[in-house]
Amino acid sequence: MTVYLNTRFIKKSEATISIEDRGFIFGDGVYEVWRIVNGQLFEHARHLARLERGLRELRITPPAEATRDGLLAIAERLIEDNDLCEGEGTLYLEITRGVAPRTHHFPATAPAPTVFAFVNRFVPPEELRARGATATMLPDVRWLRCDIKTIQLLPNVMAKQQAQERGAVEAILIRDGVVTEGSHSNVMAVLDGELRTHEANNLILRGITRDVLLEIAQAEGIAVREEAILESDLGRVSELFVTGTTTDVTPIIRVDDRQIGTGTPGPIAKRLYALLRERMGAGARQAVSATG
Amino acid sequence: MTVYLNTRFIKKSEATISIEDRGFIFGDGVYEVWRIVNGQLFEHARHLARLERGLRELRITPPAEATRDGLLAIAERLIEDNDLCEGEGTLYLEITRGVAPRTHHFPATAPAPTVFAFVNRFVPPEELRARGATATMLPDVRWLRCDIKTIQLLPNVMAKQQAQERGAVEAILIRDGVVTEGSHSNVMAVLDGELRTHEANNLILRGITRDVLLEIAQAEGIAVREEAILESDLGRVSELFVTGTTTDVTPIIRVDDRQIGTGTPGPIAKRLYALLRERMGAGARQAVSATG
């Protein structure tokens, strides 16, 4: 596999960074994941905008080759070299503050940021989606800047691991009695006929898929309310689903011992998913029909 | 400089890790910093115990060479090779879950953890301590497992940077109206004749220096109360100081625009520092007398 690291396209096995990289020492960096459909980055402008916002928040100035057109050129080369012009995949990009002797504050002279990117083939788990997935509730112990897509992901790692050990596909995180999001997805519910999801504040990562789905829902005449679902309302929701760049729309049919709605994927989740795939383009539609 | 990385003692410039190291991708690891005084690790058993607890919490099983005696042997070799048998220094150790393709949950087969260590010469900033330092108040936005010494340090990085830009030495973090700790230190105050510091719960990192100082204070007959200082009480404290492995006891004489106590280092801070240095051993005492 060819990956990109600091201006070079190299084999993954050769891609190494200094142990003084601030990504490794402090988690001092941001990342982004794009969906690739038939060689195209889905919603690339929105992902770029979120990345740029994160870099501004952390005050990391990316090198010229890792900004807009530069990043798209990197993506294009990775997609070609790794044979992803057809079918689906993901692009992962990470930018850290770079390499410097360990001090908590920023280095006096800004080092060159570390820029790392790779692509992977991705096969959407259509069988799971058709069946519906299970989730488990866990306390949200993350920091208060979840709106920045940083590599501060240990709480997400621990939550996802706990979910898996409980036989669940995703963790649904609860803070102060409300559903914030999943360990690596946003959470949506249908409650009293409205599509509900946590407002885009500092407590959640504002998912690109979340935003696209809210747009799609509104265009379809579905009432949308960006207001957190209460933990105590989970028993009343008619549908629950998680959304994200690789999650798309995945219905949750059970949370721990509690059945959600009818215990099968609901109509709004199915409709939103179909429309999302349509928006992803012709290649994506073929993938859908191939898997039923 | 010779560093240690995964069983090898190598030059720092040659010490590199895979970009798939989970430390770099997720911040999935813990670290520890020891003070070295004349070739000896100060309070090494307590640091080891904290490290082991952190590894258990993250469910990382360190390789045999990176446990107790193994770690001490690594430290000894680094101290010798880097000429730190005399004077003072620090030992930094980081252990991550290791290298694996990116998935939030733990890899199905546990990879070999990455073990990285280095030493540095350290000169205690005695002039600053004698003069007293300034601090600035910032909101504590960290996660709710600050009791584990993980590399999830971006909020600490941002706080320390903001402090520095405001001309302050340290940030004093406030959560829900109480002082939790500094960006890389614990905070202590003298209030109504009692030595006060935040209780050792999930909201602070239980500093080794903090614990040693509380022991020393109790032995000296100073009343100790492990209960958070209210932000609203900062105007009433007679002394305020930050503590840590490289901070020792550093008096804070001003927080933003507010003078603390008499605006000079207080008697309890001075006494605790003198006793801490005594406990660090003869070499340390020499260092103190050499700098006044």
XYZ file of C-alpha atoms in Angstrom:
584
model
C 0.000 0.000 0.000
C 1.228 3.486 -0.898
C 0.692 6.150 1.740
C 1.524 9.849 1.835
C 3.845 11.252 4.473
C 5.339 14.740 4.387
C 5.545 15.284 0.595
C 6.479 11.665 -0.176
C 4.449 8.757 -1.526
C 5.939 5.672 0.096
C 5.102 2.136 1.177
C 3.152 1.973 4.414
C 5.875 -0.218 5.954
C 8.386 2.588 5.331
C 6.204 5.358 6.747
C 7.634 6.268 10.119
C 7.675 9.418 12.218
C 9.954 10.697 14.927
C 9.087 9.648 18.480
C 9.145 13.395 19.186
C 6.181 14.026 16.909
C 3.669 15.974 18.993
C 0.933 13.704 17.682
C 2.612 10.806 19.496
C 3.553 12.779 22.632
C 0.476 14.980 23.201
C -2.193 13.927 20.694
C -1.569 17.406 19.289
C -3.253 17.082 15.908
C -6.420 16.727 13.872
C -7.664 14.201 11.367
C -10.350 13.758 8.765
C -11.914 10.770 7.014
C -13.516 11.025 3.570
C -15.634 8.456 1.789
C -14.368 7.556 -1.673
C -16.918 6.457 -4.261
C -15.572 5.462 -7.654
C -12.473 7.565 -7.149
C -14.347 10.659 -5.962
C -14.276 12.147 -2.471
C -17.832 12.494 -1.199
C -18.592 15.996 0.147
C -14.907 16.897 -0.051
C -15.486 20.625 0.390
C -17.268 20.156 3.709
C -14.574 17.835 5.032
C -11.927 20.349 3.956
C -13.787 23.153 5.697
C -14.023 21.140 8.929
C -10.338 20.270 8.714
C -9.419 23.915 8.212
C -11.524 24.963 11.168
C -9.796 22.354 13.364
C -6.361 23.500 12.266
C -7.319 27.102 13.043
C -8.571 26.114 16.504
C -5.270 24.363 17.212
C -3.331 27.098 15.422
C -1.507 24.695 13.168
C -0.589 26.164 9.790
C -0.494 23.327 7.305
C 2.122 23.350 4.562
C 0.919 24.553 1.166
C 0.857 21.043 -0.305
C -1.602 19.997 2.392
C -4.230 22.656 1.723
C -7.272 22.492 -0.592
C -5.952 21.714 -4.097
C -2.817 20.171 -2.645
C -4.850 17.758 -0.545
C -7.057 16.872 -3.471
C -3.945 16.092 -5.535
C -2.625 13.885 -2.727
C -5.969 12.092 -2.557
C -6.042 11.601 -6.326
C -2.581 10.062 -6.373
C -3.366 7.755 -3.419
C -6.601 6.658 -5.075
C -4.780 5.854 -8.319
C -1.768 4.165 -6.790
C -3.961 2.022 -4.564
C -6.418 1.021 -7.272
C -9.470 2.747 -5.808
C -10.784 4.426 -8.966
C -13.611 1.899 -8.918
C -15.725 0.860 -5.950
C -15.611 2.332 -2.491
C -12.976 3.332 -0.024
C -11.914 5.795 2.643
C -9.227 8.450 2.814
C -7.668 9.134 6.233
C -5.673 12.323 6.739
C -3.864 13.377 9.899
C -2.015 16.634 10.515
C -0.044 17.141 13.724
C 1.901 20.121 14.984
C 5.111 18.338 13.997
C 8.341 17.271 15.655
C 9.920 19.202 18.532
C 11.514 18.571 21.918
C 8.757 17.901 24.478
C 7.241 21.047 26.021
C 3.530 21.483 26.714
C 3.373 24.906 25.097
C 3.858 25.243 21.355
C 7.500 25.109 20.210
C 9.038 28.605 20.081
C 9.698 28.139 16.370
C 6.807 26.338 14.702
C 8.036 23.019 13.285
C 6.793 21.752 9.924
C 3.480 20.007 10.620
C 3.405 16.275 10.009
C 0.999 15.368 7.208
C 0.024 11.736 6.803
C -2.634 10.207 4.557
C -3.692 6.776 3.428
C -6.612 5.166 1.628
C -8.355 1.855 2.235
C -10.913 -0.149 0.361
C -14.277 -0.088 2.119
C -17.218 -2.448 1.789
C -20.381 -1.051 3.398
C -21.827 -3.643 5.809
C -25.205 -3.922 4.066
C -26.214 -7.116 5.841
C -25.846 -5.463 9.237
C -27.776 -2.443 8.031
C -30.629 -4.591 6.728
C -30.806 -6.524 10.003
C -30.289 -3.514 12.259
C -27.522 -3.109 14.830
C -27.381 -3.120 18.616
C -25.923 -0.455 20.868
C -25.022 -0.075 24.514
C -25.194 3.037 26.689
C -22.026 4.383 28.256
C -21.167 7.607 30.059
C -19.646 10.288 27.833
C -16.350 11.086 29.546
C -14.807 13.028 26.683
C -13.427 16.550 26.849
C -15.509 19.642 26.184
C -14.167 20.356 22.693
C -15.620 17.377 20.865
C -16.447 19.809 18.064
C -12.811 19.655 16.925
C -11.884 16.431 15.135
C -8.672 15.836 17.064
C -6.741 12.645 17.669
C -7.745 12.832 21.369
C -9.623 9.583 20.837
C -8.836 7.366 23.814
C -12.330 7.743 25.349
C -13.807 6.798 21.965
C -11.455 3.809 21.795
C -12.461 2.645 25.275
C -16.188 3.115 24.569
C -16.060 1.248 21.263
C -14.110 -1.576 22.905
C -16.639 -1.841 25.749
C -19.484 -1.861 23.241
C -17.851 -4.661 21.312
C -17.307 -6.694 24.474
C -20.993 -6.329 25.261
C -21.827 -7.652 21.807
C -22.948 -4.227 20.597
C -21.954 -2.497 17.372
C -21.787 1.002 18.831
C -21.729 2.837 22.143
C -24.345 5.529 22.709
C -22.804 8.154 24.935
C -24.782 9.847 27.686
C -23.747 13.121 29.330
C -25.905 14.796 31.956
C -28.924 12.716 30.995
C -28.846 13.332 27.257
C -27.606 11.375 24.251
C -24.586 13.176 22.809
C -23.329 10.850 20.083
C -21.746 7.460 19.399
C -18.097 6.496 19.873
C -17.485 7.312 16.208
C -20.879 8.321 14.853
C -23.690 10.790 15.430
C -26.977 9.554 16.880
C -30.391 10.397 15.441
C -33.853 9.412 16.631
C -37.421 9.764 15.476
C -39.523 11.034 18.374
C -43.085 12.346 18.192
C -42.741 12.416 14.408
C -39.626 14.596 14.454
C -36.088 13.714 13.420
C -33.981 14.565 16.469
C -30.244 14.868 16.978
C -27.947 16.725 19.370
C -27.361 20.349 18.471
C -23.975 21.096 16.894
C -22.177 22.513 19.924
C -18.936 21.751 21.771
C -20.251 18.392 23.016
C -20.413 16.634 19.658
C -18.458 16.328 16.472
C -20.605 17.848 13.779
C -20.676 14.989 11.306
C -20.696 15.731 7.596
C -23.113 12.833 7.142
C -25.253 14.249 9.965
C -25.494 17.597 8.172
C -26.185 16.016 4.787
C -28.935 13.841 6.287
C -30.574 16.820 8.003
C -30.618 18.611 4.642
C -32.052 15.574 2.908
C -34.692 15.167 5.629
C -35.769 18.789 5.362
C -36.000 18.543 1.568
C -38.214 15.473 2.075
C -40.521 17.365 4.385
C -39.444 15.500 7.511
C -39.574 17.711 10.606
C -36.058 18.177 12.000
C -35.169 19.324 15.504
C -31.539 19.778 16.556
C -32.064 19.163 20.232
C -30.558 16.391 22.322
C -32.583 13.238 22.931
C -33.078 12.638 26.648
C -31.808 9.327 27.942
C -35.235 8.959 29.551
C -36.905 9.320 26.129
C -35.046 6.392 24.551
C -37.950 4.105 25.459
C -40.324 6.292 23.435
C -38.420 6.777 20.176
C -39.874 5.036 17.135
C -36.494 4.881 15.396
C -32.888 5.262 16.410
C -29.900 5.265 14.084
C -26.257 6.204 13.952
C -24.693 8.134 11.098
C -21.210 8.799 9.809
C -18.764 8.652 6.934
C -18.468 4.862 7.079
C -21.608 4.277 9.159
C -23.876 5.964 6.565
C -27.238 5.382 8.261
C -27.185 2.324 10.490
C -30.447 1.521 12.304
C -30.177 0.662 16.002
C -32.866 -1.838 16.918
C -31.831 -2.541 20.496
C -29.995 -0.548 23.184
C -28.783 -2.923 25.881
C -31.921 -4.849 26.906
C -34.369 -2.359 25.458
C -35.978 -2.881 22.057
C -36.202 0.282 19.966
C -39.458 0.849 18.045
C -40.550 -2.361 16.341
C -37.124 -3.959 16.769
C -36.475 -3.694 13.024
C -34.972 -0.923 10.854
C -37.509 1.878 10.556
C -38.894 3.617 7.475
C -37.177 6.972 7.999
C -33.747 5.378 8.432
C -34.269 3.345 5.287
C -35.471 6.336 3.291
C -32.621 8.584 4.443
C -30.099 5.892 3.643
C -31.466 5.400 0.135
C -31.335 9.143 -0.506
C -27.833 9.410 0.940
C -26.615 6.654 -1.372
C -28.276 8.382 -4.282
C -26.396 11.550 -3.424
C -23.156 9.572 -3.323
C -23.586 8.918 -7.015
C -24.125 6.254 -9.589
C -21.309 4.007 -8.415
C -22.774 3.936 -4.972
C -26.198 3.070 -6.334
C -24.703 0.083 -8.124
C -23.104 -1.050 -4.882
C -26.486 -0.851 -3.201
C -28.301 -2.840 -5.849
C -25.512 -5.445 -5.906
C -25.969 -6.086 -2.201
C -29.733 -5.808 -2.259
C 21.367 11.530 22.914
C 20.649 7.840 23.447
C 16.984 6.924 23.836
C 15.228 3.627 24.424
C 12.704 2.303 21.915
C 11.330 -1.242 21.943
C 14.312 -3.123 23.414
C 16.926 -0.990 21.630
C 19.147 1.837 22.832
C 19.563 4.135 19.848
C 20.249 7.731 18.883
C 17.214 9.977 19.212
C 17.458 10.912 15.548
C 17.067 7.230 14.639
C 14.105 6.620 16.939
C 11.048 6.384 14.748
C 7.703 4.623 15.034
C 5.177 3.447 12.504
C 2.510 5.975 11.510
C 0.068 3.217 12.508
C 1.170 3.390 16.139
C -2.015 3.816 18.162
C -0.256 6.493 20.183
C -0.087 8.613 17.029
C -3.563 7.703 15.716
C -5.671 7.690 18.900
C -3.521 8.939 21.784
C -3.903 5.374 23.036
C -1.173 5.235 25.648
C 0.170 6.360 28.999
C 3.324 8.097 30.127
C 5.282 8.849 33.254
C 7.971 11.379 34.194
C 10.489 10.734 36.963
C 12.893 13.179 38.530
C 16.504 12.042 38.467
C 18.788 13.261 41.249
C 22.418 12.178 41.054
C 21.515 9.161 38.992
C 18.640 8.045 41.234
C 14.941 8.068 40.345
C 13.048 10.011 42.999
C 10.038 8.087 44.374
C 10.429 5.493 41.655
C 8.108 2.954 43.298
C 5.187 5.393 43.365
C 5.686 6.370 39.745
C 5.837 2.675 38.797
C 2.637 2.004 40.716
C 0.839 4.854 38.946
C 2.114 3.665 35.580
C 0.913 0.125 36.283
C -2.504 1.379 37.320
C -2.780 3.388 34.090
C -1.792 0.395 31.986
C -4.417 -1.715 33.770
C -7.101 0.927 33.167
C -6.240 0.936 29.462
C -5.717 -2.824 29.456
C -2.283 -2.614 27.932
C 0.028 -5.446 28.974
C 3.567 -4.118 28.844
C 6.361 -6.405 27.673
C 8.462 -7.997 30.435
C 11.424 -5.694 29.802
C 9.187 -2.691 30.492
C 7.983 -3.749 33.931
C 9.509 -2.934 37.354
C 13.107 -4.221 37.297
C 13.186 -4.026 33.528
C 12.234 -0.365 33.580
C 14.753 0.390 36.278
C 17.455 -1.255 34.145
C 16.395 0.843 31.146
C 16.531 3.976 33.295
C 19.969 3.066 34.638
C 21.378 2.545 31.168
C 19.860 5.830 29.867
C 21.244 7.700 32.867
C 24.725 6.281 32.288
C 24.780 6.680 28.524
C 23.570 10.274 28.763
C 25.913 11.292 31.534
C 23.267 11.954 34.183
C 24.902 10.162 37.116
C 25.597 13.589 38.617
C 23.200 16.497 38.880
C 19.554 16.510 37.979
C 17.416 15.287 35.144
C 14.130 13.759 34.100
C 13.165 10.386 32.690
C 10.200 10.298 30.306
C 8.542 6.956 29.539
C 5.659 6.356 27.163
C 3.870 3.079 26.508
C 1.227 2.851 23.773
C -0.979 -0.038 22.692
C 1.328 -0.548 19.728
C 1.017 -0.705 15.951
C -2.097 -1.995 14.196
C -4.389 -1.074 11.296
C -6.735 1.721 12.415
C -9.879 0.522 14.225
C -11.334 2.271 17.263
C -11.679 -0.954 19.253
C -8.567 -2.791 20.406
C -6.874 -4.860 17.697
C -8.215 -8.461 17.681
C -4.711 -9.737 18.377
C -2.915 -7.474 20.834
C 0.156 -5.947 19.174
C 3.418 -5.535 21.064
C 3.092 -2.275 23.000
C 5.441 0.508 21.959
C 7.849 1.412 24.766
C 9.806 4.637 24.450
C 12.003 6.357 27.042
C 14.453 9.196 27.157
C 16.266 11.287 29.740
C 17.071 14.987 29.816
C 19.190 17.176 31.988
C 17.066 19.425 34.200
C 17.971 22.629 35.982
C 15.354 23.658 38.546
C 14.312 27.286 37.932
C 15.339 28.561 41.358
C 15.230 32.208 40.397
C 11.584 31.932 39.353
C 10.779 30.066 42.554
C 12.436 32.718 44.715
C 10.572 35.497 42.914
C 7.255 33.676 42.673
C 5.362 32.884 39.499
C 2.173 34.160 37.900
C -0.803 32.143 36.754
C -3.937 32.674 34.715
C -7.340 31.077 35.136
C -8.788 28.989 32.318
C -11.757 26.645 32.060
C -10.903 22.990 32.592
C -12.169 21.326 29.398
C -10.410 18.004 29.884
C -12.041 14.589 29.891
C -13.385 12.924 33.031
C -10.515 10.455 33.491
C -7.752 12.892 34.366
C -6.715 10.363 37.021
C -5.015 8.292 34.303
C -1.734 9.744 33.059
C -2.512 9.326 29.371
C -1.114 11.121 26.360
C -4.542 12.792 25.848
C -2.804 16.102 26.483
C -4.112 18.530 23.898
C -6.231 20.514 26.402
C -3.146 20.779 28.616
C -1.095 21.934 25.628
C -3.670 24.586 24.721
C -3.972 25.804 28.321
C -0.218 26.041 28.816
C 0.131 27.910 25.530
C -2.619 30.372 26.474
C -0.984 30.908 29.852
C 2.334 31.648 28.215
C 0.750 34.109 25.810
C -0.776 35.924 28.761
C 2.671 36.145 30.327
C 1.827 33.559 32.983
C 3.881 30.555 34.000
C 0.958 28.198 34.544
C -2.763 27.909 33.870
C -5.039 27.261 36.830
C -7.953 25.204 35.600
C -11.482 25.812 36.836
C -14.302 23.296 36.491
C -17.761 23.968 37.908
C -16.458 26.763 40.102
C -13.564 24.906 41.704
C -9.817 24.781 41.108
C -8.935 21.338 39.740
C -5.243 21.604 38.885
C -2.701 23.247 36.594
C -1.987 22.395 32.972
C 0.843 20.139 34.147
C 0.896 20.529 37.914
C -1.314 20.165 40.973
C -2.533 23.288 42.762
C -2.331 23.809 46.518
C -3.482 26.724 48.649
C -3.302 27.797 52.260
C -6.766 28.851 53.377
C -7.921 29.494 56.939
C -4.656 27.928 58.149
C -5.214 24.684 56.262
C -3.275 23.281 53.325
C -5.908 22.634 50.686
C -5.816 20.724 47.398
C -8.360 18.967 45.189
C -9.284 15.484 46.343
C -7.701 12.651 44.335
C -10.650 11.705 42.147
C -11.261 11.373 38.399
C -10.910 15.128 37.845
C -7.213 15.401 38.643
C -3.991 13.555 38.094
C -2.849 12.452 41.501
C 0.652 13.872 41.489
C 3.446 11.981 43.204
C 4.849 15.317 44.395
C 1.354 16.244 45.633
C 1.187 13.078 47.733
C 4.729 13.478 49.062
C 4.019 17.090 50.033
C 0.802 16.149 51.833
C 2.777 13.548 53.816
C 5.484 16.067 54.631
C 2.896 18.645 55.672
C 1.143 16.218 57.974
C 4.448 15.178 59.549
C 5.130 18.890 60.136
C 1.827 19.346 61.902
C 0.264 21.399 59.104
C -3.484 20.811 58.809
C -4.275 19.213 55.443
C -7.643 19.099 53.743
C -8.116 17.316 50.418
C -11.043 19.374 49.229
C -11.188 21.564 46.157
C -10.516 25.286 46.516
C -13.462 27.324 45.290
C -12.708 29.800 42.537
C -14.512 32.353 44.698
C -12.066 31.666 47.561
C -8.961 32.525 45.540
C -9.116 36.079 46.840
C -8.891 34.797 50.432
C -6.016 32.325 50.236
C -2.844 33.342 52.022
C -0.667 31.182 49.749
C -1.075 29.455 46.434
C 1.430 27.147 44.793
C 1.741 24.548 42.075
C 3.499 21.239 42.547
C 4.899 18.534 40.305
C 7.860 16.410 39.290
C 9.647 19.322 37.623
C 7.604 22.077 39.286
C 8.564 20.948 42.804
C 6.820 23.675 44.819
C 6.433 26.876 42.816
C 4.708 29.768 44.600
C 2.030 31.627 42.637
C 2.001 35.267 43.681
C -0.508 36.565 41.158
C -3.461 35.050 39.279
C -4.384 37.294 36.365
C -4.870 40.722 37.939
C -5.288 39.464 41.480
C -2.425 39.446 43.966
C -2.235 36.308 46.097
C -1.487 36.800 49.801
C 1.350 39.256 50.248
C 2.402 38.994 46.602
C 5.563 37.139 47.602
C 6.333 33.428 48.136
C 4.746 32.332 51.407
C 6.267 30.559 54.401
C 4.479 27.234 53.943
C 5.494 26.950 50.289
C 9.098 27.697 51.217
C 9.098 25.223 54.079
C 7.516 22.444 52.013
C 9.985 23.037 49.209
C 12.971 22.857 51.554
C 11.693 19.601 53.037
C 10.954 18.163 49.579
C 14.491 18.926 48.446
C 15.827 17.336 51.616
C 13.876 14.205 50.808
C 15.339 14.216 47.298
C 18.753 13.636 48.842
C 22.128 15.141 49.376
C 22.770 15.973 45.713
C 19.637 17.985 45.614
C 20.586 19.839 48.768
C 23.840 20.847 47.132
C 21.923 22.135 44.143
C 19.751 24.215 46.459
C 22.651 25.735 48.328
C 24.499 26.435 45.070
C 21.549 28.476 43.798
C 20.770 30.062 47.133
